[in-house]
Short mmCIF file of C-alpha atoms in Angstrom, two decimals:
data_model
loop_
_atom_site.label_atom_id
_atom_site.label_comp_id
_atom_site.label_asym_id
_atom_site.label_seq_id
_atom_site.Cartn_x
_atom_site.Cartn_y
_atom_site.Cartn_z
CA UNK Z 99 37.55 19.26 50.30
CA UNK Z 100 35.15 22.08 50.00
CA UNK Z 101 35.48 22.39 46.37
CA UNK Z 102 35.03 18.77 45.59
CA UNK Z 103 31.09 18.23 45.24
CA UNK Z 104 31.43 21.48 43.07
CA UNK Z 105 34.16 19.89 40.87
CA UNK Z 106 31.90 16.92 40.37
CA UNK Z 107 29.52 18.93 39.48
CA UNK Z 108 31.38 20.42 36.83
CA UNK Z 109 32.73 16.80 35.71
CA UNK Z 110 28.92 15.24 35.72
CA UNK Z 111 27.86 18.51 33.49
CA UNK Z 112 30.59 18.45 31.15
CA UNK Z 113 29.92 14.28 30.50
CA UNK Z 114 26.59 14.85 29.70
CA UNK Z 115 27.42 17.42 27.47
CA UNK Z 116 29.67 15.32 25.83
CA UNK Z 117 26.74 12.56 26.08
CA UNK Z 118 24.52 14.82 24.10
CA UNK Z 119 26.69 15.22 21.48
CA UNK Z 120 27.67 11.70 21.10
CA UNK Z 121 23.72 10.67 21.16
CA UNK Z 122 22.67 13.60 18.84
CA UNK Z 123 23.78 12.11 15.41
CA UNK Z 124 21.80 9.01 16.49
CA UNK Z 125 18.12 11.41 16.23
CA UNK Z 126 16.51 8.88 18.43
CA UNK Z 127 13.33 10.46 20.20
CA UNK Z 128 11.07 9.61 23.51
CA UNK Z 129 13.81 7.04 24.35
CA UNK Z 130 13.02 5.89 27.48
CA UNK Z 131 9.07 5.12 26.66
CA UNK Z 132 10.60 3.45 23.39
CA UNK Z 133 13.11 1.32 24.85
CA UNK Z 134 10.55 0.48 27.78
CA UNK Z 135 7.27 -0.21 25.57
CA UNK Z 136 9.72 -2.77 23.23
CA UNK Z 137 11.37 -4.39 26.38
CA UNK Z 138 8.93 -4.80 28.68
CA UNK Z 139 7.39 -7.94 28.02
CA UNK Z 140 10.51 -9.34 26.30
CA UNK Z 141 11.35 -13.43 27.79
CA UNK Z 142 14.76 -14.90 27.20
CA UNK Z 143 13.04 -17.04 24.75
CA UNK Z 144 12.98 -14.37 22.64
CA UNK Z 145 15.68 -12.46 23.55
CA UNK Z 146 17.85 -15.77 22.06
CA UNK Z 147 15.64 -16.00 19.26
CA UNK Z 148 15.71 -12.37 17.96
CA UNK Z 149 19.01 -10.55 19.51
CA UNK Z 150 21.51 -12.87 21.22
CA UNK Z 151 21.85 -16.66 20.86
CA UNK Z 152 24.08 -16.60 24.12
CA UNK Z 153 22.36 -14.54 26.45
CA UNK Z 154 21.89 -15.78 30.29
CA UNK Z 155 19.80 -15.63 32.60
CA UNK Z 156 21.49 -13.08 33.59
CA UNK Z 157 20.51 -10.88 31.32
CA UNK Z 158 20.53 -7.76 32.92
CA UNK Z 159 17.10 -6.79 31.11
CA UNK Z 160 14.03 -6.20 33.32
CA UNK Z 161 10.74 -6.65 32.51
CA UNK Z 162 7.20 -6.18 34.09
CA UNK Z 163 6.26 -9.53 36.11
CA UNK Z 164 2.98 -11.05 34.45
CA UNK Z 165 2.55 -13.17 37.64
CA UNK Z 166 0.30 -10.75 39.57
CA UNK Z 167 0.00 -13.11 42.63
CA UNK Z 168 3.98 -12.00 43.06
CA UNK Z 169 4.36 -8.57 45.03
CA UNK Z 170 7.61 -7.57 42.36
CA UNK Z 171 6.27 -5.33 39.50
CA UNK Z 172 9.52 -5.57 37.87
CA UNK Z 173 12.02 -8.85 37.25
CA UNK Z 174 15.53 -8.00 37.35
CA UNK Z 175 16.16 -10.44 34.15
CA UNK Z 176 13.96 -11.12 31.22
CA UNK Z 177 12.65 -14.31 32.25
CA UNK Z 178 12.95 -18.20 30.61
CA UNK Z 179 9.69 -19.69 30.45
CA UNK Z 180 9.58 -23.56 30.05
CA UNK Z 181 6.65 -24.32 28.40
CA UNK Z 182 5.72 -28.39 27.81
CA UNK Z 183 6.28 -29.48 24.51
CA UNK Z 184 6.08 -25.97 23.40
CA UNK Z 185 7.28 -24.39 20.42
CA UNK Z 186 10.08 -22.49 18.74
CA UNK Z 187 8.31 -19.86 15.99
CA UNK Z 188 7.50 -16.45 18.21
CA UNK Z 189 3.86 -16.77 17.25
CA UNK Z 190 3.20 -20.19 18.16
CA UNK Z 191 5.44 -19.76 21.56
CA UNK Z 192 3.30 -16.29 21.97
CA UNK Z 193 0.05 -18.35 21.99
CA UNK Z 194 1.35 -21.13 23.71
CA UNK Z 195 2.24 -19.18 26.88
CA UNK Z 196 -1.22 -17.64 26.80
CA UNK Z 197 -3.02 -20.50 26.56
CA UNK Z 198 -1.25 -22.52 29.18
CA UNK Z 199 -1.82 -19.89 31.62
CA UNK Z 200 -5.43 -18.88 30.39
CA UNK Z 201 -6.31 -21.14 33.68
CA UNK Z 202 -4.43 -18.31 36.40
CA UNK Z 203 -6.51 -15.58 37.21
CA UNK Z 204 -3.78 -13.23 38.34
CA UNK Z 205 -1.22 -14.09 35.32
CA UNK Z 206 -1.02 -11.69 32.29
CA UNK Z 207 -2.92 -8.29 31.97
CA UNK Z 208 -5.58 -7.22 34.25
CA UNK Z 209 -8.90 -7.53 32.84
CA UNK Z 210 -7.77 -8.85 28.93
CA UNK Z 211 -8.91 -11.38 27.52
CA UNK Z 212 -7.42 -14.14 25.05
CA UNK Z 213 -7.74 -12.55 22.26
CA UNK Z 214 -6.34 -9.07 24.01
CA UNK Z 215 -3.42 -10.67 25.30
CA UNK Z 216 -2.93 -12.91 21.69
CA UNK Z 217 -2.94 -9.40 19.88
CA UNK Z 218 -0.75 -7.41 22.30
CA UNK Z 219 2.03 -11.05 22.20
CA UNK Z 220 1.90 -10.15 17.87
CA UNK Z 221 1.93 -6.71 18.03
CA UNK Z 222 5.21 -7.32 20.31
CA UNK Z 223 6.41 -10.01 18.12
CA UNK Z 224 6.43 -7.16 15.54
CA UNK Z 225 8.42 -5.08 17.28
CA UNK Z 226 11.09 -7.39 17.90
CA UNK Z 227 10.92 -8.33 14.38
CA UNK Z 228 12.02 -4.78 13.02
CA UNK Z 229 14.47 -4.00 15.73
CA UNK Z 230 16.18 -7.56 15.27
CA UNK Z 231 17.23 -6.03 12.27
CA UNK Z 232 18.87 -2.62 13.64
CA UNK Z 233 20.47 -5.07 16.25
CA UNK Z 234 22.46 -7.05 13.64
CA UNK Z 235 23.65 -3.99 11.73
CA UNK Z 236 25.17 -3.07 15.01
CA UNK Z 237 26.65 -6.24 15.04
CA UNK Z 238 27.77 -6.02 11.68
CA UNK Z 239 29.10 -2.49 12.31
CA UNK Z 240 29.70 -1.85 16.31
CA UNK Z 241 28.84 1.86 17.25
CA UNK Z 242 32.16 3.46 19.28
CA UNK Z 243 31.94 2.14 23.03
CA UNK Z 244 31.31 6.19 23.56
CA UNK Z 245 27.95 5.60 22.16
CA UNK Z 246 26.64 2.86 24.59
CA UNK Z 247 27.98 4.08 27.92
CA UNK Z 248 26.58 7.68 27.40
CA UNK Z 249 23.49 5.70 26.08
CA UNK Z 250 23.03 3.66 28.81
CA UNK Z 251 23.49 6.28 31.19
CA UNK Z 252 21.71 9.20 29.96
CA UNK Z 253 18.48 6.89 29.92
CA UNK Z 254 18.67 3.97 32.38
CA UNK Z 255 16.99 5.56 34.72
CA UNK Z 256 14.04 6.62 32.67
CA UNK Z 257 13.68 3.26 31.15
CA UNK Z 258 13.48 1.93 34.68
CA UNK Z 259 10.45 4.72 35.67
CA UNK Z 260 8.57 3.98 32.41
CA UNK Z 261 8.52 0.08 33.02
CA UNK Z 262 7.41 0.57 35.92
CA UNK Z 263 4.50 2.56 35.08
CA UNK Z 264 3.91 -0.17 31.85
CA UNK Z 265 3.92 -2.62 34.97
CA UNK Z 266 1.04 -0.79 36.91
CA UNK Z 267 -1.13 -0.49 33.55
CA UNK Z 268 -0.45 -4.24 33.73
CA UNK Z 269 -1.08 -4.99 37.31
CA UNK Z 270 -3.29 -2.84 38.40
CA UNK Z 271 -4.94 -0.86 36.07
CA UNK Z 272 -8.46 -0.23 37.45
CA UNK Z 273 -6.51 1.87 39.98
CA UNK Z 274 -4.59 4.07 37.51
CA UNK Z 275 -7.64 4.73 35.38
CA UNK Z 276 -9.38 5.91 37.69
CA UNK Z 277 -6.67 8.30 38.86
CA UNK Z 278 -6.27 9.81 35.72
CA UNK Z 279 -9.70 9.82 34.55
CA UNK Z 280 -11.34 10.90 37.49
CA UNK Z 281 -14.12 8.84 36.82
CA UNK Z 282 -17.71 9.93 38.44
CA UNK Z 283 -19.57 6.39 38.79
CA UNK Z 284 -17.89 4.55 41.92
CA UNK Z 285 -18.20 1.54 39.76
CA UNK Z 286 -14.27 0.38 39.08
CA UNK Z 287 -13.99 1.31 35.99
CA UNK Z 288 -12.56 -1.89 33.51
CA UNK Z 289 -9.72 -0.80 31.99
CA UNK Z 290 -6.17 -2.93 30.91
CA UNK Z 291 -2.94 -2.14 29.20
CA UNK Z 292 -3.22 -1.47 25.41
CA UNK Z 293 0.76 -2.19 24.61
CA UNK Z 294 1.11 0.69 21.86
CA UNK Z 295 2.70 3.71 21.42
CA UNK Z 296 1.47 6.47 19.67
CA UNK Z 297 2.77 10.49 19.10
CA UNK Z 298 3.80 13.25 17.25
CA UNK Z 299 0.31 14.53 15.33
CA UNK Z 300 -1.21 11.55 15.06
CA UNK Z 301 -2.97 9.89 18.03
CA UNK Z 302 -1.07 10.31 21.38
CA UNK Z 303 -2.11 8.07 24.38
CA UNK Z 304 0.37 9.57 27.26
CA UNK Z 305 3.21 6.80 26.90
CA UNK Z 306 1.00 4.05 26.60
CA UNK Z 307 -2.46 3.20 25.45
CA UNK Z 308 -4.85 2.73 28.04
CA UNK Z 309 -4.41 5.86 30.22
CA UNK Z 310 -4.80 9.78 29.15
CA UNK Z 311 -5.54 12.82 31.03
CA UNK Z 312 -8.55 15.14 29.94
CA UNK Z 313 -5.65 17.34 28.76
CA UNK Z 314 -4.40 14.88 26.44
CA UNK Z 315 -7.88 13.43 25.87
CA UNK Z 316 -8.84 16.99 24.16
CA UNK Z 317 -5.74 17.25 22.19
CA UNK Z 318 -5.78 14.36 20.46
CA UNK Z 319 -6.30 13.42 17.23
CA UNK Z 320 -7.91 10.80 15.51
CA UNK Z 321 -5.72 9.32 12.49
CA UNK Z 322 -7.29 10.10 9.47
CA UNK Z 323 -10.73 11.49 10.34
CA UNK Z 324 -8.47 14.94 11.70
CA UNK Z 325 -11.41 15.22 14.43
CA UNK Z 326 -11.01 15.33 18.24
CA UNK Z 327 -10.96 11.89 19.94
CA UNK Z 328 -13.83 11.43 21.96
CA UNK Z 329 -14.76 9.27 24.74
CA UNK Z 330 -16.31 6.37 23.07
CA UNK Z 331 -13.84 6.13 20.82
CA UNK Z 332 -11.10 7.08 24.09
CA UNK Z 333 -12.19 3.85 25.37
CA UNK Z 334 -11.91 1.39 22.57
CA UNK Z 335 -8.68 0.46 23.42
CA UNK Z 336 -8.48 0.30 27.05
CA UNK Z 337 -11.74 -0.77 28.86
CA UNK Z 338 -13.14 -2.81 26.01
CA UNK Z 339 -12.16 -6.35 24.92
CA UNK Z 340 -11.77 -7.56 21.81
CA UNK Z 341 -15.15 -9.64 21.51
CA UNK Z 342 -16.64 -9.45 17.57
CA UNK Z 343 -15.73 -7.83 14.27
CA UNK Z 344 -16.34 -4.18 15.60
CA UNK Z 345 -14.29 -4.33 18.69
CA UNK Z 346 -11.42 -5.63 16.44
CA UNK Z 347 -11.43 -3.18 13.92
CA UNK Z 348 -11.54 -0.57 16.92
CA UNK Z 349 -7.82 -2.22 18.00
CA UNK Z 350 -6.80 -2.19 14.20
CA UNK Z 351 -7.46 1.25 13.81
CA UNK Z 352 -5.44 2.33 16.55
CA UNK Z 353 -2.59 0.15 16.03
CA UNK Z 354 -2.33 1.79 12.52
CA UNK Z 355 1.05 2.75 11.88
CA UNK Z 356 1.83 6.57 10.70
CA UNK Z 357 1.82 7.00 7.03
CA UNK Z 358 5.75 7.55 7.36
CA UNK Z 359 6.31 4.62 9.72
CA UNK Z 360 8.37 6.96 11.95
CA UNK Z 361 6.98 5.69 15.06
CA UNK Z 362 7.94 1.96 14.51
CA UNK Z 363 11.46 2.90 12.86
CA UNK Z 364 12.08 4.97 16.31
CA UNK Z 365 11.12 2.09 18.03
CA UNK Z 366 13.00 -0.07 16.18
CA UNK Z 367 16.39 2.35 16.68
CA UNK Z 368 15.82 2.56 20.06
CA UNK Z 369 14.93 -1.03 21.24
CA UNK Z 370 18.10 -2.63 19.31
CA UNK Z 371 20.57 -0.42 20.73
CA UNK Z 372 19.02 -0.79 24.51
CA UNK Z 373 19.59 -4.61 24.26
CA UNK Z 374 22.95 -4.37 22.09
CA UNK Z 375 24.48 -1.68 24.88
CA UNK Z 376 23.05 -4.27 27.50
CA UNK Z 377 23.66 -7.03 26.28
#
């Protein structure tokens, strides 16, 4: 009995091993902020639209809780929303769901407006789009079973602690703002979730838009100007809304894609194979 916890040890280590060698081929990168940032405001809706005709409600995929009157950051399942005489295209559903809640002050993310939220819904739409596609090549061509138990348990966990970060930038993001920036004023500062990713030389954002350190704040760069972010242009994103011309093209710059669309192809990669292995 004294040797046992030691030759678990040596089982867990050897598995992941083996994990890492099964994963490797697949070159997927920053899984668990990919998988995360594609599934986080995912509904059923479009979870049967996009991925899986038959999926439940038990679905098995969480997702950050809009509803902000709710104490829950996370929902176990992606959630079905009824909406009345809604509609089927992603788009239309998208701004039907904001604008039949536009009413409920503590639905959606903290301190967006329409418009925000409309653009975040597309940008998601998007997503789901491109990794629909990886999703029904792995239908077409199932991975080994290998692949999606060492894939589901090498990163579960960090999935789990990145949505529920993406839920706090969601729920309450006043309060992580101002723990990261360390703001002076005592005013609250106004900041809300961004919903992008961004890495790798171009401009990097933490995980998600909407909070960065000073660190990261003085390492970034700017897509193509090659200059240092600075703070005006830190908090185009984040703690302004989308209100005219200018303040759009401020979100359209920074959703820009890399030149070599390696950011949304990682996405992509990762996202379908979270919901294939889960689903």
């Amino acid at each position: 009995m004294v040797y046992l916890p030691l030759l678990l040890l040596f089982v867990m280590s050897a598995y992941a091993n083996n994990c890492s060698q099964v994963l490797e081929p697949l070159g997927l990168k920053n899984t668990g902020a990919q998988a995360a940032h594609g599934s986080h405001s995912l509904t059923l809706n479009m979870i049967q639209y996009f991925f899986n005709p038959d999926a439940t409600k038990d679905n098995g995929i969480p997702t950050v809780n809009l509803n902000r009157s709710e104490k829950n950051d996370l929902n176990e399942n992606a959630q079905y929303i009824t909406l009345e005489n809604s509609f089927y295209n992603p788009a239309f559903f998208a701004l039907d769901n904001i604008l039949s809640n536009m009413d409920h002050e503590e639905y959606g993310i903290m301190n967006a407006n329409t418009l925000d939220r409309l653009a975040h819904d597309l940008h998601m739409i998007h997503i789901w789009e491109g990794a629909a596609l990886y999703y029904q090549e792995l239908l077409a061509f199932p991975p080994n079973p290998d692949i999606c138990s060492c894939f589901l348990s090498t990163y579960l966990d960090d999935i789990k602690a990145h949505l529920e970060f993406i839920a706090k930038e969601i729920r309450i993001p006043n309060e992580i703002a101002a723990k990261y920036n360390k703001k002076e004023s005592s005013k609250e500062p106004a900041a809300h979730y961004g919903g992008i990713v961004y890495y790798a030389g171009w401009v990097y954002l933490g995980e998600y838009a909407g909070v960065i350190s000073p660190q990261q704040l003085e390492a970034a760069d700017v897509g193509r100007s090659g200059g240092k972010i600075n703070q005006e242009q830190k908090l185009d994103l984040y703690s302004s809304n989308i209100v005219d011309e200018k303040t759009w093209d401020n979100w359209k710059e920074l959703m820009k894609e890399p030149e070599d669309n390696s950011m949304m192809e990682n996405m992509n990669k990762n996202l379908a194979l979270y919901l294939y292995c889960k689903l």
